[in-house]
Coordinates of C-alpha atoms in Angstrom, one line a residue:
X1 CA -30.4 13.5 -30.3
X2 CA -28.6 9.9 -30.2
X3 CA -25.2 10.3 -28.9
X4 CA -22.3 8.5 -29.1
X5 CA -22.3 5.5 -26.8
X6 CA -18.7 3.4 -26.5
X7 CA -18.5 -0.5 -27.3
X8 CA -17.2 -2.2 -24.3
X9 CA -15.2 -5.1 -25.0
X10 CA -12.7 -4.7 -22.5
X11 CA -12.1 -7.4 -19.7
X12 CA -10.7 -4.9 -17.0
X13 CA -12.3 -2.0 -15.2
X14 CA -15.2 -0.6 -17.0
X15 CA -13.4 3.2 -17.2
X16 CA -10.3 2.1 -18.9
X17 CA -12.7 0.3 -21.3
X18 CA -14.4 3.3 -22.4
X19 CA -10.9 5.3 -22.5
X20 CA -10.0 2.4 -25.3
X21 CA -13.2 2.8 -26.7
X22 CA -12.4 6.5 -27.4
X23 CA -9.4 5.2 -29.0
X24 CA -10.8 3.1 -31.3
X25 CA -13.7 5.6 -32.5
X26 CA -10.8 8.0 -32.8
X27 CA -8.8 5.5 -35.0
X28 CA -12.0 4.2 -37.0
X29 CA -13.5 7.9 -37.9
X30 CA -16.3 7.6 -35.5
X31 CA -15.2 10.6 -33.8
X32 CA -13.8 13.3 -35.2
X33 CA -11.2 15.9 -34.5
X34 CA -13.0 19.0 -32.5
X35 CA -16.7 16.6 -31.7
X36 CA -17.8 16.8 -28.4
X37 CA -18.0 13.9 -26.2
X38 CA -21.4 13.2 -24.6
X39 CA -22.3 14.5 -20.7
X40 CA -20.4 12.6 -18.6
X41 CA -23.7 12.3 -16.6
X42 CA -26.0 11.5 -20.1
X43 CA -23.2 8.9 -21.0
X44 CA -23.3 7.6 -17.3
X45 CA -27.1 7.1 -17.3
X46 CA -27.0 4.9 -20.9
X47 CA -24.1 2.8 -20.3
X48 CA -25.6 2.1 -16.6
X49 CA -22.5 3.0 -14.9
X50 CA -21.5 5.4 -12.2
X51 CA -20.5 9.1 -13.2
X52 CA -17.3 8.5 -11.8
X53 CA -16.6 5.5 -13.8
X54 CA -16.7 7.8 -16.9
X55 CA -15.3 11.0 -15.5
X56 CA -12.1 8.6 -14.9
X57 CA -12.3 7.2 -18.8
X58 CA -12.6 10.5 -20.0
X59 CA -9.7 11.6 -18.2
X60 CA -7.3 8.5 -18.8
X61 CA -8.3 9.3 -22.5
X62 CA -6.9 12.5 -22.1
X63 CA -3.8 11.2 -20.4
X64 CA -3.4 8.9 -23.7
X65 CA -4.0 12.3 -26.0
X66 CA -6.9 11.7 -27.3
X67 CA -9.2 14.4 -26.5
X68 CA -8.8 17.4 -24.1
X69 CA -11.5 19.2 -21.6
X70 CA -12.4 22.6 -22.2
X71 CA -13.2 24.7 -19.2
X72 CA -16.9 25.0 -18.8
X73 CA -18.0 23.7 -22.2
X74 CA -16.7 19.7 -22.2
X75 CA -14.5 17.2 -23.6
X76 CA -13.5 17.5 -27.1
X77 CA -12.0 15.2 -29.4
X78 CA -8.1 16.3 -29.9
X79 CA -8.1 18.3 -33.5
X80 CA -3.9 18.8 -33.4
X81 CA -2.9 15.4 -34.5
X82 CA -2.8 16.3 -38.5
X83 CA -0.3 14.0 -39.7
X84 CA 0.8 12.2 -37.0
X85 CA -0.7 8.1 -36.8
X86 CA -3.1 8.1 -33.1
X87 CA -1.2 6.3 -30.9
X88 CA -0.9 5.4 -27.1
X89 CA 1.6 7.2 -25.4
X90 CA 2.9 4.0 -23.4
X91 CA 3.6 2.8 -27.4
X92 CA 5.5 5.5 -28.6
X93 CA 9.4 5.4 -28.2
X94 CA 11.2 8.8 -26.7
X95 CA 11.3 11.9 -28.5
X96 CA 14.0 14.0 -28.6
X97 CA 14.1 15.9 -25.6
X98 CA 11.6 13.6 -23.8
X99 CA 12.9 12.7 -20.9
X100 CA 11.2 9.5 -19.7
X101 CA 10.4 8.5 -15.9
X102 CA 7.7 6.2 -16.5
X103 CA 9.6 2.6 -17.1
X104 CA 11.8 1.1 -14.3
X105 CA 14.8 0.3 -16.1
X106 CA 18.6 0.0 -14.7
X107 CA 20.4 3.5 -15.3
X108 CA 22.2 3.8 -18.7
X109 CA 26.0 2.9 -18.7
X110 CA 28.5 2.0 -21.8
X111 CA 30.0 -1.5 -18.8
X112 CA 26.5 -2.8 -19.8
X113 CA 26.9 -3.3 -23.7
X114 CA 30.6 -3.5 -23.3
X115 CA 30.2 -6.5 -21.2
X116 CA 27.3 -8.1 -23.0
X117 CA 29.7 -8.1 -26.3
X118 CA 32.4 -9.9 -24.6
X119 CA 30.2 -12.3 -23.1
X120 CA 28.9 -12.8 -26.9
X121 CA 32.4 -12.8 -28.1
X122 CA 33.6 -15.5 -26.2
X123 CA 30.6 -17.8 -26.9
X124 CA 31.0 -17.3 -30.8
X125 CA 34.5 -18.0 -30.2
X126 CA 34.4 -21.3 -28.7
X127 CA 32.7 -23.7 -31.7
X128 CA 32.4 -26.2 -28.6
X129 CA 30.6 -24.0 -26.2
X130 CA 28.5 -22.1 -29.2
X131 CA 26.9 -25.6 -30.3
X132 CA 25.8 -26.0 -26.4
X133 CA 24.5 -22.9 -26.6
X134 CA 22.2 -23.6 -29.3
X135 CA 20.8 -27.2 -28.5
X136 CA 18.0 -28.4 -26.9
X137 CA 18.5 -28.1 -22.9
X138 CA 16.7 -29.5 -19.8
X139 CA 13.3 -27.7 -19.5
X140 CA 15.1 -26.1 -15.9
X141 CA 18.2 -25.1 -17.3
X142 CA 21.7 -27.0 -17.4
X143 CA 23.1 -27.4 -14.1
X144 CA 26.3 -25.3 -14.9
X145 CA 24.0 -23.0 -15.9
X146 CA 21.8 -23.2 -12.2
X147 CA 25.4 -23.3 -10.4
X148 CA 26.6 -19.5 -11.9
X149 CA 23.2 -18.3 -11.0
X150 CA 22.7 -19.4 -7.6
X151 CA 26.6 -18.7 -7.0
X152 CA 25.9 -15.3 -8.5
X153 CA 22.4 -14.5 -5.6
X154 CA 24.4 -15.7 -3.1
X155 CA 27.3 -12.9 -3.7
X156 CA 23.9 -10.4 -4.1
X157 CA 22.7 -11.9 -0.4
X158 CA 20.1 -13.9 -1.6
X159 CA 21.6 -17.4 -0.9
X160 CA 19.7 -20.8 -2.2
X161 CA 20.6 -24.1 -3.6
X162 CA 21.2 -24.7 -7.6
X163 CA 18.7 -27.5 -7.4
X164 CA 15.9 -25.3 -6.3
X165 CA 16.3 -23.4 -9.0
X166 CA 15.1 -23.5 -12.4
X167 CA 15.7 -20.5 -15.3
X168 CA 13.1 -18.7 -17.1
X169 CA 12.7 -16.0 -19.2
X170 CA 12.8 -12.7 -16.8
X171 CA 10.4 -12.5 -14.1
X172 CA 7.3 -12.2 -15.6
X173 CA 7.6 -15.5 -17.1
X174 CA 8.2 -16.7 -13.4
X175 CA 4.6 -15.0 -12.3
X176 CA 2.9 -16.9 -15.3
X177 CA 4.6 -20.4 -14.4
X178 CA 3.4 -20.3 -11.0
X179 CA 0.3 -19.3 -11.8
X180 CA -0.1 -21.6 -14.5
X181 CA 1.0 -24.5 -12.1
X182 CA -0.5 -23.4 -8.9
X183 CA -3.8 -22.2 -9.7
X184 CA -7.5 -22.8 -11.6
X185 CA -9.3 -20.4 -13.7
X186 CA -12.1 -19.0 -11.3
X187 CA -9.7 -19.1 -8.3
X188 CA -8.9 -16.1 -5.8
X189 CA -5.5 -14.7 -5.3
X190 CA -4.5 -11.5 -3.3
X191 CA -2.2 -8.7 -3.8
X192 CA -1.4 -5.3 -2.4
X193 CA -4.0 -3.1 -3.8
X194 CA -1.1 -1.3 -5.7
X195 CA 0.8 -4.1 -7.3
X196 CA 3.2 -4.7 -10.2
X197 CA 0.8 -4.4 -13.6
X198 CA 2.4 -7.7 -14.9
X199 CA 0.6 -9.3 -12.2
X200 CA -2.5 -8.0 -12.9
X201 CA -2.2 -9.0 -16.7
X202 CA -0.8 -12.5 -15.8
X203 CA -4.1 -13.4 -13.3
X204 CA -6.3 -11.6 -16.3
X205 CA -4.8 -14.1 -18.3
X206 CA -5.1 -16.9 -16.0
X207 CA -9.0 -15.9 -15.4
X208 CA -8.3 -15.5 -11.9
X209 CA -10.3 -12.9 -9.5
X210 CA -7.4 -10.7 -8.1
X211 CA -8.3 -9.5 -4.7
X212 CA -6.4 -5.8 -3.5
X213 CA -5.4 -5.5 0.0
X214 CA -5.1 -2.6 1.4
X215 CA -1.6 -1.2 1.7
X216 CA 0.1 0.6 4.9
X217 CA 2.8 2.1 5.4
X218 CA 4.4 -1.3 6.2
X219 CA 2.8 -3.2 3.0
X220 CA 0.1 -4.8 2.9
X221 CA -2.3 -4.8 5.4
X222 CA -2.3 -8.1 6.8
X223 CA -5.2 -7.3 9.4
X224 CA -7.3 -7.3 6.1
X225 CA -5.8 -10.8 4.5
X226 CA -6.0 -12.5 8.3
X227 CA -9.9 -11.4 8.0
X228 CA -10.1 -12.6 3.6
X229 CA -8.2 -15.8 4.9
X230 CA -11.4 -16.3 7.8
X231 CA -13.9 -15.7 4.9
X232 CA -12.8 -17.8 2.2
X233 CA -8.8 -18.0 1.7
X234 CA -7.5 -17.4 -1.6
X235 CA -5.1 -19.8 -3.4
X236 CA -2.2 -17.1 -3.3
X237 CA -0.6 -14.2 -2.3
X238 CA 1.4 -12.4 -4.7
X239 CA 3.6 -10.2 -2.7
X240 CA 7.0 -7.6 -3.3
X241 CA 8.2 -7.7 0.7
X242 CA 11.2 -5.2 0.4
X243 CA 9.4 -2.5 -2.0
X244 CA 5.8 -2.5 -2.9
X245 CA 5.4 -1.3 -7.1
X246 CA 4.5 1.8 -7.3
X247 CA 4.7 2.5 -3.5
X248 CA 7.7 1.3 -2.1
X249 CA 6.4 0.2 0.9
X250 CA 8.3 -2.3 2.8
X251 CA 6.9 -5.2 5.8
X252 CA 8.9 -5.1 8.5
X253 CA 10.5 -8.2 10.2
X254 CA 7.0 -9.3 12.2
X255 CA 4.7 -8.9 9.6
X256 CA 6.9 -11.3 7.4
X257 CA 7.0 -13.4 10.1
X258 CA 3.2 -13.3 10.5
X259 CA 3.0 -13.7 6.9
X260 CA 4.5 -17.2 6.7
X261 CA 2.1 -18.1 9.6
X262 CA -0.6 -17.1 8.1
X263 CA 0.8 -19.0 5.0
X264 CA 0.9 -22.0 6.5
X265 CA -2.6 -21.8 8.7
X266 CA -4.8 -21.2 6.0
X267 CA -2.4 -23.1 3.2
X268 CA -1.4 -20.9 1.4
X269 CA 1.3 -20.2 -1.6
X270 CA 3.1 -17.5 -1.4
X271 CA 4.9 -15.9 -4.4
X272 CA 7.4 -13.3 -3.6
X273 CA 9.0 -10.9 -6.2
X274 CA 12.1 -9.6 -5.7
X275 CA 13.1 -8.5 -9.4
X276 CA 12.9 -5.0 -8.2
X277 CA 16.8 -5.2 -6.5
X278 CA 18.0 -3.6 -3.6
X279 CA 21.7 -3.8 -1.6
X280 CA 21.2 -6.6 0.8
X281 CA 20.9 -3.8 3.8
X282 CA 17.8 -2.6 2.9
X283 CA 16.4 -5.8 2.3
X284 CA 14.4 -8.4 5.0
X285 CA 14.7 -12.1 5.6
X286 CA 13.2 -13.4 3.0
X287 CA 9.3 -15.6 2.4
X288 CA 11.0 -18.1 1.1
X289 CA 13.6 -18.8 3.6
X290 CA 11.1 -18.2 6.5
X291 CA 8.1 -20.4 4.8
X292 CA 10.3 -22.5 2.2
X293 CA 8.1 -24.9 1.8
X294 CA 5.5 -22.9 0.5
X295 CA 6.9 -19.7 -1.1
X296 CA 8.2 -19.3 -4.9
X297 CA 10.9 -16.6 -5.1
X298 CA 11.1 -14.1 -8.5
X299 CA 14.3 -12.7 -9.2
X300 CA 15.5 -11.4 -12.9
X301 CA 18.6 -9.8 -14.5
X302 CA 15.8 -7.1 -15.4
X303 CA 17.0 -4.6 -13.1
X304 CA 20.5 -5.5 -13.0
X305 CA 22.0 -5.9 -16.0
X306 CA 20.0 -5.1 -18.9
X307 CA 15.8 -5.2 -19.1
X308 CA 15.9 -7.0 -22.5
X309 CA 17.8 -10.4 -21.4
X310 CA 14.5 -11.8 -20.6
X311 CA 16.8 -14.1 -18.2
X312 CA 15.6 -14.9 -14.4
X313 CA 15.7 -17.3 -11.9
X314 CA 12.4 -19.5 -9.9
X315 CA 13.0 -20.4 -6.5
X316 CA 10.8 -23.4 -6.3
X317 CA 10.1 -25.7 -3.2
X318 CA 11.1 -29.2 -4.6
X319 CA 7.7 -30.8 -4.2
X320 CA 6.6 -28.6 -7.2
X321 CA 9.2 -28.5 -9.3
X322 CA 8.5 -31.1 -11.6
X323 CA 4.9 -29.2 -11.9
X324 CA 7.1 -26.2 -13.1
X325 CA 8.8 -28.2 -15.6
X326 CA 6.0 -29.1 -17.3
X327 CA 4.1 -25.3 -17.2
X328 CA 7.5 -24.4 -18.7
X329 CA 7.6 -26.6 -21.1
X330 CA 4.5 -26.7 -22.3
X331 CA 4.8 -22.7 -22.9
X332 CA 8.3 -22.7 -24.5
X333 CA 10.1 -26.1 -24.5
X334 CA 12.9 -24.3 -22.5
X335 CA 14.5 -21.0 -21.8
X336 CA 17.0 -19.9 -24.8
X337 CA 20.8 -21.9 -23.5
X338 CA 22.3 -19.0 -25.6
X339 CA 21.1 -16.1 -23.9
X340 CA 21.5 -18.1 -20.3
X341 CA 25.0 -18.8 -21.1
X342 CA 25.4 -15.3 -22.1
X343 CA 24.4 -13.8 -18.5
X344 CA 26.2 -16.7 -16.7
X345 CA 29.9 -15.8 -18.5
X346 CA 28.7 -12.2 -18.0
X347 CA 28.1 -12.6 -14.3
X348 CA 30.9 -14.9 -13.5
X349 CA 32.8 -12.1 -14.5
X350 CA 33.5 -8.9 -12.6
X351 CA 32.1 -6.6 -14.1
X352 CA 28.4 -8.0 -13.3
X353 CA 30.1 -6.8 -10.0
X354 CA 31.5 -3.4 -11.0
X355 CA 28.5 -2.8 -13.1
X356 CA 26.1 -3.5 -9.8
X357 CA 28.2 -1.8 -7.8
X358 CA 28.4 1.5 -9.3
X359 CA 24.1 1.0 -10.0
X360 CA 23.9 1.3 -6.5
X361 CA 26.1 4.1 -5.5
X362 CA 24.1 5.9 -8.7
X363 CA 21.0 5.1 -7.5
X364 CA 21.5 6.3 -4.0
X365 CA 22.5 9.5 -5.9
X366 CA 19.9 10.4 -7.7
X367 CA 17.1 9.5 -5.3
X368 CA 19.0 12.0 -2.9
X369 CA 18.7 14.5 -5.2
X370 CA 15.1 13.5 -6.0
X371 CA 14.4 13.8 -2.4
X372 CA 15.8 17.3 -2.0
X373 CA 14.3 19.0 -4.9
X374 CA 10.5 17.3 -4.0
X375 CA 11.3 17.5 0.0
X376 CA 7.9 19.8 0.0
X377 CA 6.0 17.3 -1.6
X378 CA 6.7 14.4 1.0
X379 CA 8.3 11.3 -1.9
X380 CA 8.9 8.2 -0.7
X381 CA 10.6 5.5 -1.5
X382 CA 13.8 3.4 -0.1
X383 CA 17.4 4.8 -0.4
X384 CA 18.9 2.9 -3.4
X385 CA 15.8 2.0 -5.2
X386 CA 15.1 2.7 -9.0
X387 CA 11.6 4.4 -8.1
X388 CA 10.1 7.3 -5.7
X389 CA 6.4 7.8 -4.7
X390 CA 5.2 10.7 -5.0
X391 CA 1.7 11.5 -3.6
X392 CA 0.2 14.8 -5.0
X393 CA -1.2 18.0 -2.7
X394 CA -5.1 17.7 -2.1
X395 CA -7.0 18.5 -5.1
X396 CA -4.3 18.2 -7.9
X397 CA -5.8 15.0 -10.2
X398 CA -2.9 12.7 -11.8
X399 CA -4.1 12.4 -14.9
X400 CA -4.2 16.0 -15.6
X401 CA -0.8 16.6 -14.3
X402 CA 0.5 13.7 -16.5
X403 CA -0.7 15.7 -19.8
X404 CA 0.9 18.8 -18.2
X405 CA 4.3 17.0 -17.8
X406 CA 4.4 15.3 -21.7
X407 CA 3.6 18.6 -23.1
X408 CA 6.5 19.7 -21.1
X409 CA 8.9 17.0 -22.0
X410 CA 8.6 14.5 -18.9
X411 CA 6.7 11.5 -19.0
X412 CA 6.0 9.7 -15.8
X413 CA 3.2 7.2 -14.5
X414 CA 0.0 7.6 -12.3
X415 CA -1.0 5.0 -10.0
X416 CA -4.0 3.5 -12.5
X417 CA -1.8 0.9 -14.2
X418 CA -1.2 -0.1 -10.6
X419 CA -4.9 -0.5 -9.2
X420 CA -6.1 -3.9 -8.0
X421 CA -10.0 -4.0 -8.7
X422 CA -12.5 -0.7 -8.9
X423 CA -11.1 1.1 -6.2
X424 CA -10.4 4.5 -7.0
X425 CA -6.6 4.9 -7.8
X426 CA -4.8 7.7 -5.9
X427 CA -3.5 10.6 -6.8
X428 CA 0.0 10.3 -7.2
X429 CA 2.8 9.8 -9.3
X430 CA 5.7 7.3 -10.0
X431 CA 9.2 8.7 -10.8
X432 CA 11.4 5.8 -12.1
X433 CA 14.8 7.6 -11.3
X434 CA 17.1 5.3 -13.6
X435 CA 15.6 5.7 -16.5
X436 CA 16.9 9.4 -17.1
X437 CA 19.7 8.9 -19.3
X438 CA 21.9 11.1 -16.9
X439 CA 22.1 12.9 -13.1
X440 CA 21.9 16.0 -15.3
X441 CA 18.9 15.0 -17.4
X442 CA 16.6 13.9 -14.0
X443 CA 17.4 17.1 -12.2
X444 CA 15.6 19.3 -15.1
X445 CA 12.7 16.9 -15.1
X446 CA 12.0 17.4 -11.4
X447 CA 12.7 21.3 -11.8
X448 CA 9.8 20.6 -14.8
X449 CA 7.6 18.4 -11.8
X450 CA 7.9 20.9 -8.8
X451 CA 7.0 23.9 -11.6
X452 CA 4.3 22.5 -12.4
X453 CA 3.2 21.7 -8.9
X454 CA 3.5 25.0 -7.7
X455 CA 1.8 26.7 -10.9
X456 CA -1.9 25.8 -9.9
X457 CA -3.9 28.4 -11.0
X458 CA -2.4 27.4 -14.4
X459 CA -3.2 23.7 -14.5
X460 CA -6.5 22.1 -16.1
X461 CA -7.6 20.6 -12.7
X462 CA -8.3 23.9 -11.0
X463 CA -10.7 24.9 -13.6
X464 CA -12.7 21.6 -13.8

């Protein structure tokens, strides 16, 4: 009997290309509603792979909702999608009643469109300042424009200078023009094993090999990059120093220190992220003020005011800054002046203030409450952030859980989008806190979360 065998055309690991591949047949009629899926083992043995490789496609395709595993007999194609177009749950916007902890996004208030509309106001009201805003600018941004923004970090504790600064289009443009200006295709870079997925797409992009180190409790394990560095150094370390993504994870004061040495023994650059904001307590001295000369420093309005400003700020040593110029302008000329004047009049103002300071006092609020209704469960996570780790009881598989959740109305995020290389991803979940529209709505989706955690005998996973 020939089976089905999946075409692999995917670029990443080999078990998210066969969960695409499912996809695709899905889409394209080569499977249908209700047909089995071959042996995991029979498909394992043709493709040349490991069992587990599939065993984790088939169950990321299940995650998506495109097939489902039947106790005992297999994996079958999903046959309840009559009517509705397949598509990928990370695609699909909110349904009623869906509430959605799986994007890191600032917590809904009406300052932050009230705000953004007076900002706009202002700009369309002035025929001066409106023509400025809609001509051709330095590929770093104006230097009013560099002024309000560094004026602006230094009031959120991150003090610099306006000329080391240059604007770009939210922090994932930053992580592209570095690694645009700093590296080669075929180069090594390192991360934390569990890293922000816009990294891993940038350096996919780039052709780079993207090494994971291990993570500790402290961050990343720099015992591992001390011994990478002795071997053959990579050209970069990506690294979030104040809270790892998914993890939270934090380095302490001597393992930044040690980090900058490191840095500058094996020379090294070092790009720090720090769009993922914290109060200035609960952050550490910065890369880039400890190893200046060699760091490049992410920050973005992402997190503060409003995800879809696309407007950040590079931190850029000055011997490369005419190197980030030209990445930038060879990708988009210049960052919109309309949008940058927009979020300079907006922040110049207090309610950037107001709005940040009431974020904070909210967050802290709802990642109590997080904390005491998942105490059993051990979370983690720092006290104002935006996200809470939340490692699962032995046994219990993500994936599974995931589909439990969305069928319950919560949507969250497991730690694959998050894995550096093959290594099996944990087993644990992501809450992003803010993105529940309300205190009210993220209380019933972690009643919905510690139900489901303590209904076992219930759950798929047991049964497998």
């Amino acid at each position: 009997m020939t089976i089905w065998l999946p075409r692999l055309d995917h670029d990443g690991p080999r078990y998210r290309g066969i969960a695409e591949a499912i996809a695709a047949a899905v889409v394209e009629g080569e499977l249908r509603p209700g047909e089995r899926l071959p042996p995991q083992r029979r498909l394992a043995d043709a493709l040349g792979v490991t069992v587990g490789t599939v065993t984790r496609g088939y169950a990321e395709a299940e995650r998506q909702g495109w097939v489902e595993a039947r106790v005992g007999s297999g994996t079958y194609v999903r046959d309840d999608r009559a009517g509705k177009p397949p598509e990928f749950l990370a695609a699909r916007r909110a349904e009623d009643g869906v509430i959605d902890l799986s994007l890191s996004l600032p917590p809904p208030h009406p300052l932050r469109a009230e705000s953004l509309g007076r900002a706009l106001r202002g700009i369309a009201e002035n025929p001066e300042l409106l023509q400025r805003a809609v001509a051709y600018q330095p590929d770093r941004g104006v230097p009013a424009h560099r002024e309000q923004l560094a004026a602006w970090m230094a009031r959120l504790g991150m003090p610099t200078e306006p000329d080391s600064l240059l604007v770009t289009q939210g922090g994932q443009h930053g992580i592209s023009l570095a690694l645009q200006a700093l590296t080669r295709p075929g180069e090594r870079i390192a991360a934390d094993a569990l890293t922000y997925p816009g990294l891993i797409g940038a350096a996919r992009q780039a052709h780079l090999k993207l090494l994971g180190m291990p993570l500790t409790e402290s961050g990343m394990d720099l015992d591992a990059l001390e011994r990478l560095c002795a071997q053959q150094p990579p050209r970069l370390v990506y690294v979030t120093p104040d809270q790892n993504n998914p993890t939270g994870a934090c380095l302490g004061e001597a393992e930044r220190e040690r980090l900058a040495a490191l840095a500058r023994r094996h020379d090294l650059w070092l790009l720090e992220d720090g769009v993922q904001y914290l109060p200035e307590a609960e952050r550490g001295t910065p890369l880039h003020h400890l190893a200046p000369e060699r760091t490049l420093f992410i920050f973005s309005t992402s997190k503060v005011l409003a995800g879809g400003l696309r407007i950040g700020t590079l931190v850029v040593p000055p011997p490369l800054q005419d190197r980030i110029g030209a990445a930038l302008r060879a990708q988009s000329w210049m960052v919109s002046p309309l949008m940058v004047e927009a979020v300079c009049r907006w922040v110049a103002s207090d309610e950037g203030d107001r709005l940040l300071a009431w974020q904070t006092e909210e967050l802290g609020e709802r990642q109590r409450l997080a904390r005491e209704r998942l105490a059993a469960f051990a979370p983690r996570g720092r006290p104002h952030a935006s996200n809470l780790w939340l490692p699962l009881p032995n046994g219990l598989r993500a994936a599974e859980l995931l589909t439990v959740l969305e069928r319950r109305g919560v949507r969250a995020s497991s730690a694959e989008p998050f894995c550096v290389g093959s290594e099996a991803a944990p087993q644990a979940l992501r809450l992003c806190l803010s993105a529940a529209p309300s205190r009210e709505a993220l209380a019933r989706a972690l009643d919905i979360i510690v139900e489901a955690l303590r209904e076992p005998p219930s759950l798929p996973w047991q049964t497998l």
